[in-house]
Coordinates of C-alpha atoms (C1' of nucleotides) in Angstrom, one line a residue:
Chain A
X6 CA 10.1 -32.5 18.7
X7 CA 8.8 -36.1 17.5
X8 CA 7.4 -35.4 14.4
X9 CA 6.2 -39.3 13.1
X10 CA 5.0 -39.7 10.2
X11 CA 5.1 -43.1 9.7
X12 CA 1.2 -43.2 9.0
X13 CA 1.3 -39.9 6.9
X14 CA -2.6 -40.3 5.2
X15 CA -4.1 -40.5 8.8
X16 CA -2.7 -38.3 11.4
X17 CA -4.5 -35.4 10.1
X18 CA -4.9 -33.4 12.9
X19 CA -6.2 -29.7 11.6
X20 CA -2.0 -28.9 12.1
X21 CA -1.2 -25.9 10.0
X22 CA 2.4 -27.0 9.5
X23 CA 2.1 -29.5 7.1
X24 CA 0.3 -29.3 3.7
X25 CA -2.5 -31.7 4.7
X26 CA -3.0 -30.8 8.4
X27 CA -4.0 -27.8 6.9
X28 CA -6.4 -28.6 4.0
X29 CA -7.7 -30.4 7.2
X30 CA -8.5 -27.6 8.8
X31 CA -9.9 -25.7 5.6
X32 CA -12.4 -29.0 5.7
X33 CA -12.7 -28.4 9.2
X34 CA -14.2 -24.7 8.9
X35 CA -16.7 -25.8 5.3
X36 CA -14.4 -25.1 2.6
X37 CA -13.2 -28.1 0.4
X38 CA -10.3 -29.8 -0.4
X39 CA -9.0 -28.4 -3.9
X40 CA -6.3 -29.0 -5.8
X41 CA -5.5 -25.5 -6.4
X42 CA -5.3 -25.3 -2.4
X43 CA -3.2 -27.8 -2.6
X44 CA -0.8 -26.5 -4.9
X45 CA -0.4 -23.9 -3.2
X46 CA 0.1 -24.8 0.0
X47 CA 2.7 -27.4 -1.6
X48 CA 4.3 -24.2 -2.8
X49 CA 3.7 -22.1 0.3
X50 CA 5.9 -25.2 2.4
X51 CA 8.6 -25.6 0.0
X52 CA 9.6 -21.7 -0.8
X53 CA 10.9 -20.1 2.2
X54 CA 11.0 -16.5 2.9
X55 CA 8.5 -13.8 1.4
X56 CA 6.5 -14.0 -1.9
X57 CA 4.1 -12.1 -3.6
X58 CA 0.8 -13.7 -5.0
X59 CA 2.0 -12.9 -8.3
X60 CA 5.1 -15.1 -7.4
X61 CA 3.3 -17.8 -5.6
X62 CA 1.0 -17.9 -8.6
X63 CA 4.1 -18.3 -11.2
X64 CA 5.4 -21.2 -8.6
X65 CA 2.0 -22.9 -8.8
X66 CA 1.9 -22.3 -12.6
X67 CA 4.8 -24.5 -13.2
X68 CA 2.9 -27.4 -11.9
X69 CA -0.8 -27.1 -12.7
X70 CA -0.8 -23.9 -15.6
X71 CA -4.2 -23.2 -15.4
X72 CA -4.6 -22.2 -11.8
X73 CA -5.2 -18.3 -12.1
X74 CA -4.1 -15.7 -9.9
X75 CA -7.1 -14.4 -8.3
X76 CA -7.7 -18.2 -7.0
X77 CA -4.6 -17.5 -5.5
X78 CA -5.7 -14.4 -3.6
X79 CA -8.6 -16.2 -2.5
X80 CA -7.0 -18.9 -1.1
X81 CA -4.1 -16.9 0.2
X82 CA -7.2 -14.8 1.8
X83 CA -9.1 -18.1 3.3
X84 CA -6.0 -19.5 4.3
X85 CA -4.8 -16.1 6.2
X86 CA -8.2 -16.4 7.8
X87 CA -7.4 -19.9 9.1
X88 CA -4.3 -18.8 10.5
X89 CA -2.3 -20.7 8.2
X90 CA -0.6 -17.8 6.1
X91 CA 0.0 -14.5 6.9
X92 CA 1.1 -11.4 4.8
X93 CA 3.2 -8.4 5.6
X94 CA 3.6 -5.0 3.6
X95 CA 7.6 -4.6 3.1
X96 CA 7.3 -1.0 1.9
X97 CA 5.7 0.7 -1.5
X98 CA 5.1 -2.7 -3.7
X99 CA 2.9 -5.7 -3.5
X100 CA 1.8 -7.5 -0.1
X101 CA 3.9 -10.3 0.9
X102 CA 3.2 -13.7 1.9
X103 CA 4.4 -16.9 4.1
X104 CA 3.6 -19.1 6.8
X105 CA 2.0 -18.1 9.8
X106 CA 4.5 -20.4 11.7
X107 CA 7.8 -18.2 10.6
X108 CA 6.0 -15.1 11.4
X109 CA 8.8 -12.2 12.6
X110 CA 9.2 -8.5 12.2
X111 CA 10.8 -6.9 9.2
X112 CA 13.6 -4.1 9.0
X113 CA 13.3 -2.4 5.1
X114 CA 15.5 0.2 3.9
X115 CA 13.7 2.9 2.2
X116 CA 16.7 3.6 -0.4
X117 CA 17.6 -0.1 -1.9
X118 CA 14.5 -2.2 -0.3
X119 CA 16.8 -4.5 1.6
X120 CA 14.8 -6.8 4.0
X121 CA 16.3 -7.6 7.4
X122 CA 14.2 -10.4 9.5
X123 CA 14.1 -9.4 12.7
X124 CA 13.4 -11.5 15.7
X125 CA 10.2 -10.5 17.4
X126 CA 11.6 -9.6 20.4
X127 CA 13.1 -6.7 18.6
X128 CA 9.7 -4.9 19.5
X129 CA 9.3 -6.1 23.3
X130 CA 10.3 -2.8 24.3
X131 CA 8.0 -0.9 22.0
X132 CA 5.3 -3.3 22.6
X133 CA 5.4 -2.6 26.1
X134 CA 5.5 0.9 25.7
X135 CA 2.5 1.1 23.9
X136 CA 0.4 -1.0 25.6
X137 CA 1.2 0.7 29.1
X138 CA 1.1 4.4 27.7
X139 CA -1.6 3.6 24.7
X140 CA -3.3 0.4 25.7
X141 CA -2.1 -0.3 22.3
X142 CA -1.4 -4.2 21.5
X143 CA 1.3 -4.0 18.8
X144 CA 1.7 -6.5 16.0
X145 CA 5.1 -6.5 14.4
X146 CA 4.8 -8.4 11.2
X147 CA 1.9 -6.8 9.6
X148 CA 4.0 -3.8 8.0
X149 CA 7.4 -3.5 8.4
X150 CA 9.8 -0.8 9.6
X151 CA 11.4 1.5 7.1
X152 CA 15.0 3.1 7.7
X153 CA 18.1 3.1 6.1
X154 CA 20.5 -0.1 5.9
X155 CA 24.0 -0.3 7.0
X156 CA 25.2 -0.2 3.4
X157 CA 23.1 2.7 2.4
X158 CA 24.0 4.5 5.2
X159 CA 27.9 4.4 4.6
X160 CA 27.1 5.0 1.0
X161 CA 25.4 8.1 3.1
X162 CA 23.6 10.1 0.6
X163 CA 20.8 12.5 1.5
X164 CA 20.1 12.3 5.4
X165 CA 18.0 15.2 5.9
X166 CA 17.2 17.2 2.8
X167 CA 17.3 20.8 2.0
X168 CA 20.3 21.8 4.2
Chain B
X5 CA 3.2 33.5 19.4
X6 CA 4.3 36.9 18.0
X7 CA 4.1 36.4 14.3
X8 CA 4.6 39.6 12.9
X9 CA 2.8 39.8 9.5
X10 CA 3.2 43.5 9.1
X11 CA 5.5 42.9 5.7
X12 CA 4.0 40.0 4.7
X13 CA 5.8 39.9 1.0
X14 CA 9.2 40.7 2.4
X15 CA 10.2 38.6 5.1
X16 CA 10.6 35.3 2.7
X17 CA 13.4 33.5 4.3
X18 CA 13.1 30.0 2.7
X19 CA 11.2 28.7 6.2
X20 CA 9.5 25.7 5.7
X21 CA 7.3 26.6 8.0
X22 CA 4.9 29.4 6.5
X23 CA 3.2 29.3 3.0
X24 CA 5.4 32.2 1.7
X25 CA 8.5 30.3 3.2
X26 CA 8.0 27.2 1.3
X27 CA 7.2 28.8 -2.0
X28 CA 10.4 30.5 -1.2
X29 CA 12.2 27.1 -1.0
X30 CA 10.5 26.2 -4.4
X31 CA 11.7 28.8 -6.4
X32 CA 14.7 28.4 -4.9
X33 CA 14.9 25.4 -6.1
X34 CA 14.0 26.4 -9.8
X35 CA 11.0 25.5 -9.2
X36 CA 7.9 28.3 -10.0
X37 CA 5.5 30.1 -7.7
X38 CA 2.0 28.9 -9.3
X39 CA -1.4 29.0 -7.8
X40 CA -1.7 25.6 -7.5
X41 CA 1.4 25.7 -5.3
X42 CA 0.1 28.0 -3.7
X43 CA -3.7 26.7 -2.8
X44 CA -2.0 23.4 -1.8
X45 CA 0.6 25.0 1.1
X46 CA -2.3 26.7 2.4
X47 CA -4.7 24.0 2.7
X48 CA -1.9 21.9 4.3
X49 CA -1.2 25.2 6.8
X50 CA -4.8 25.1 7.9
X51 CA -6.3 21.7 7.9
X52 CA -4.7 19.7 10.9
X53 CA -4.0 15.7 10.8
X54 CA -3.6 13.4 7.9
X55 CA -5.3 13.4 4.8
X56 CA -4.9 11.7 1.5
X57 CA -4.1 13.1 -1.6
X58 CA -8.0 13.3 -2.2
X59 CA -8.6 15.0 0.4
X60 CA -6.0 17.7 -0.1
X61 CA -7.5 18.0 -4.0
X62 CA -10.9 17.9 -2.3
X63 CA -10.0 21.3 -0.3
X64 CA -8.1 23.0 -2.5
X65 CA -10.8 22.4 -5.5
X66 CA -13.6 24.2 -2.7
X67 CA -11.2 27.5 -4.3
X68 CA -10.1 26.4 -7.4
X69 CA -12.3 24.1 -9.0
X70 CA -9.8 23.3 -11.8
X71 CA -6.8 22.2 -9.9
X72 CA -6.4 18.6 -11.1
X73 CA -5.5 15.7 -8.9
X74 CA -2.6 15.0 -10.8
X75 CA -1.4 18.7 -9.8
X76 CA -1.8 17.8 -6.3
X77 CA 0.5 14.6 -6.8
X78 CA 3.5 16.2 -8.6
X79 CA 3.1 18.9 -5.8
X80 CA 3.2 16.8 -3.0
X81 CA 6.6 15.0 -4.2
X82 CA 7.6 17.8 -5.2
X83 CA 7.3 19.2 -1.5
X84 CA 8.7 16.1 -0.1
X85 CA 11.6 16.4 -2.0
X86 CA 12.3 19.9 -0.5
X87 CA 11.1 18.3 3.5
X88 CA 8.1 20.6 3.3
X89 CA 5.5 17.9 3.8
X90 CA 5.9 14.1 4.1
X91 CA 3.5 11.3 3.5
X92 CA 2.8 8.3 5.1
X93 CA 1.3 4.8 5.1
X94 CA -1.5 4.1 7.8
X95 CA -2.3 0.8 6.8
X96 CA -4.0 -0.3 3.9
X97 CA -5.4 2.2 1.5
X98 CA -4.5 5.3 0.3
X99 CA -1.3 7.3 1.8
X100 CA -1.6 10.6 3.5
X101 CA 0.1 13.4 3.9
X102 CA 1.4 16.0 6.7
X103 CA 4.0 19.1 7.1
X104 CA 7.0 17.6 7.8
X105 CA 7.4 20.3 10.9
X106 CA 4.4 17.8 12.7
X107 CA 6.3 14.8 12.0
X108 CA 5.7 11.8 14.5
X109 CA 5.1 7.9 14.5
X110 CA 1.7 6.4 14.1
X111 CA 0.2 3.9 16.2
X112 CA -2.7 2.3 13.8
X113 CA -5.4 -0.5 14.6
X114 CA -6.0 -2.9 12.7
X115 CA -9.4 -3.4 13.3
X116 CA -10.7 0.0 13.5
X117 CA -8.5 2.0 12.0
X118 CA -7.7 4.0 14.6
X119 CA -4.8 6.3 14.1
X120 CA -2.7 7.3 17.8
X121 CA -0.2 10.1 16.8
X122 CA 2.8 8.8 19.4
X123 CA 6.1 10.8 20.0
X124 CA 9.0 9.9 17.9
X125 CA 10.5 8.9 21.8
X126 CA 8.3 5.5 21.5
X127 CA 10.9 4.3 19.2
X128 CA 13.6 5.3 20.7
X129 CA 14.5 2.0 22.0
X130 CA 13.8 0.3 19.2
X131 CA 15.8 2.9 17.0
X132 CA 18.7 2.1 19.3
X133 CA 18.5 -1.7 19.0
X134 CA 18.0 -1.7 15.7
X135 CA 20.9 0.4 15.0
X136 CA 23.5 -1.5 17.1
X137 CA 22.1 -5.2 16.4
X138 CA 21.6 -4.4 12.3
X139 CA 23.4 -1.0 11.8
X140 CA 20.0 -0.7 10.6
X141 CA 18.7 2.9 10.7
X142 CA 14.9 3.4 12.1
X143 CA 12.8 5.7 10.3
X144 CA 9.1 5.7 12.2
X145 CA 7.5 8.0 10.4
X146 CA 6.7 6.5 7.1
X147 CA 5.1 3.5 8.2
X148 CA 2.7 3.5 10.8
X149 CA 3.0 0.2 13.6
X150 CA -0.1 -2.2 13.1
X151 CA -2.0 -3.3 16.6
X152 CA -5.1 -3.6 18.4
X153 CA -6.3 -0.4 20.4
X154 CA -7.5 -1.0 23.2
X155 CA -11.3 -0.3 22.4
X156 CA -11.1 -3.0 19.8
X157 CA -8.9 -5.3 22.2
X158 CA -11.6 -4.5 25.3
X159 CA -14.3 -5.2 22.7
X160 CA -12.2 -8.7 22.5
X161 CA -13.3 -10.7 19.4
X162 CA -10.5 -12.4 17.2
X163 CA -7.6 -12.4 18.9
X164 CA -5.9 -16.0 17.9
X165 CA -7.7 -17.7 14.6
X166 CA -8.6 -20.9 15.1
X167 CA -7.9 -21.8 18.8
Chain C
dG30 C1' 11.2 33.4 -25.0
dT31 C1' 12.5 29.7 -22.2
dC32 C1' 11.4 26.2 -19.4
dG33 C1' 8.7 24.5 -15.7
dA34 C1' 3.8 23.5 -14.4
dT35 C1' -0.8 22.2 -15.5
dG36 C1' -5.2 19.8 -17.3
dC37 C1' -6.7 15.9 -19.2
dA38 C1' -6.9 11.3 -20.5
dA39 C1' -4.9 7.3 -20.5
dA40 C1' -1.9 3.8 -18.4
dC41 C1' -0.1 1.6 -14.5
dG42 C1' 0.4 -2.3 -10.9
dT43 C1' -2.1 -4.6 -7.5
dT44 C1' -6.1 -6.5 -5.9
dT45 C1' -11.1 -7.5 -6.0
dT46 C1' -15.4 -8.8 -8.0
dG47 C1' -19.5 -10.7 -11.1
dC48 C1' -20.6 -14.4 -13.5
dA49 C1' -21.2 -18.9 -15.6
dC50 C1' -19.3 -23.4 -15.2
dA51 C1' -16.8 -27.3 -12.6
dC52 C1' -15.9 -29.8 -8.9
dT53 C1' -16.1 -31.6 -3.8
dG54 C1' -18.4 -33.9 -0.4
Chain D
dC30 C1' -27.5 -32.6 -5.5
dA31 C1' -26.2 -28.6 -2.8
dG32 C1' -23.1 -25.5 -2.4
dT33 C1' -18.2 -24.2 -2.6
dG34 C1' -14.4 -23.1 -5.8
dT35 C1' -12.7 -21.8 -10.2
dG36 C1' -11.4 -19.4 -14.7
dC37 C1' -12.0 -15.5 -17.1
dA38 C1' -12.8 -10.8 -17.9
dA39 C1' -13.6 -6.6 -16.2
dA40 C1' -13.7 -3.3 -12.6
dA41 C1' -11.7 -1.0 -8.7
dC42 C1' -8.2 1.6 -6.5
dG43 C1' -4.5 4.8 -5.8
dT44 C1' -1.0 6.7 -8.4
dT45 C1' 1.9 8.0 -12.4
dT46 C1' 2.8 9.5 -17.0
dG47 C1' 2.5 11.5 -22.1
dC48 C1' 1.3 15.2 -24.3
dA49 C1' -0.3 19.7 -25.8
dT50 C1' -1.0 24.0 -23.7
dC51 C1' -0.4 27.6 -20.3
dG52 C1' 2.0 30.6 -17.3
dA53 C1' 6.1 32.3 -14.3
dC54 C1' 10.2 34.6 -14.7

DNA sequence: GTCGATGCAAACGTTTTGCACACTG
DNA sequence: CAGTGTGCAAAACGTTTGCATCGAC
């Protein structure tokens, strides 16, 4: 994977894995080139893993204060719409967000909210399934699974209630 | 389905599965046998699907006007703590609630909002990889699994951004 | 009479929106 | 200069909580 970026101002193809290839592509579809979409973005390439607006807005903060947060839901909403970010519900609690690119299913335990990345492929089987017996077309990242961790499970409080 | 209500005050075994039953479990429990209780068990014996909270305090209110939303709350956790009723998330918006006996995965699109009750059997594989790749345990009834159905895929708008 | 349950209003956390002003192209 | 983006404040939404009172046992 060549990735050259010798001439880095020009070869701004509308490529939603860099910071600029993607303010390209906001141009691209009307919208203009912000700073506060650039921030953002800045932020949204250097954090990895999942973060809430409310994060992403304190990570932006640091750099340019006055950006509020509901800029950063409506970029975070403009840029989802572009492809660029996605977000994913990891159980009761605030949406989650990152890059479209690392996209992957997610594995939370109910009891202490630990998040497992799960490959994809995890839900071949049940994607499958449900398209042959449903015509259902599954998308694994948008909410994750619940269930109970290893750790919690040995712990091994209440299974099944009542009994 | 003989269901012999000849002693209808007597026969309380603490069954989840009757009105009388449940309140049974309640007291047992410590908790009291109120109205509200009461009113609430039997709209969730009659009415058939999901609902929200709202709509449960919606029915409930058509007999007794006075019964506050914040009843039907506390009363709904408190019958999910005893595995009378759970709730769970169909996407965005409000949570909804079900007996437990009924329980089942959820199939939900995106799009539409389509809801496909699907036997706990779909994730069975999924269950099974889950549990021997991340000792991870799969619950798939609290969170339903995001998708297209196939009206909205047939319909086909939308499926990659971009493009 | 004790203690749990209720009604009400008010708070909560997350997200959205209306508006006047600022900036991009 | 047209029109999009922004800050701010306020509303919206679903849900929870504090408190005084009421009711079950």
């Amino acid at each position: 994977m060549s990735t050259p970026h010798d001439q880095p101002a020009v070869d701004l193809a509308e490529d939603p894995n860099t910071v600029e290839g993607a303010l390209a592509l906001v141009r691209k579809h009307g919208g203009r080139v912000t700073s506060s979409r650039r921030f953002l973005l800045r932020v949204l390439f250097e954090v990895e893993g999942h973060h809430t607006a409310e994060e992403l807005a304190t990570a932006v903060q640091l750099q340019a204060p006055d950006i509020h947060i509901s800029t950063i839901y409506r970029n975070l909403d403009e840029l989802e719409r572009l492809g660029v970010v996605v977000h994913s519900h990891l159980g009761h609690g605030p949406a989650t967000y990152h890059l479209a690119a690392g996209a992957h299913g997610h594995l939370v335990c109910e009891e202490c909210g630990a998040t497992i990345e799960a490959p994809t492929e995890l839900f071949a089987g049940l994607s499958r399934t449900a398209r042959s017996r449903f015509g259902f077309d599954v998308n694994p990242h948008h909410f994750a699974v619940l269930g109970r961790c290893s750790a919690c499970r040995s712990a091994g409080t209440h299974t099944t209630p009542t009994a």
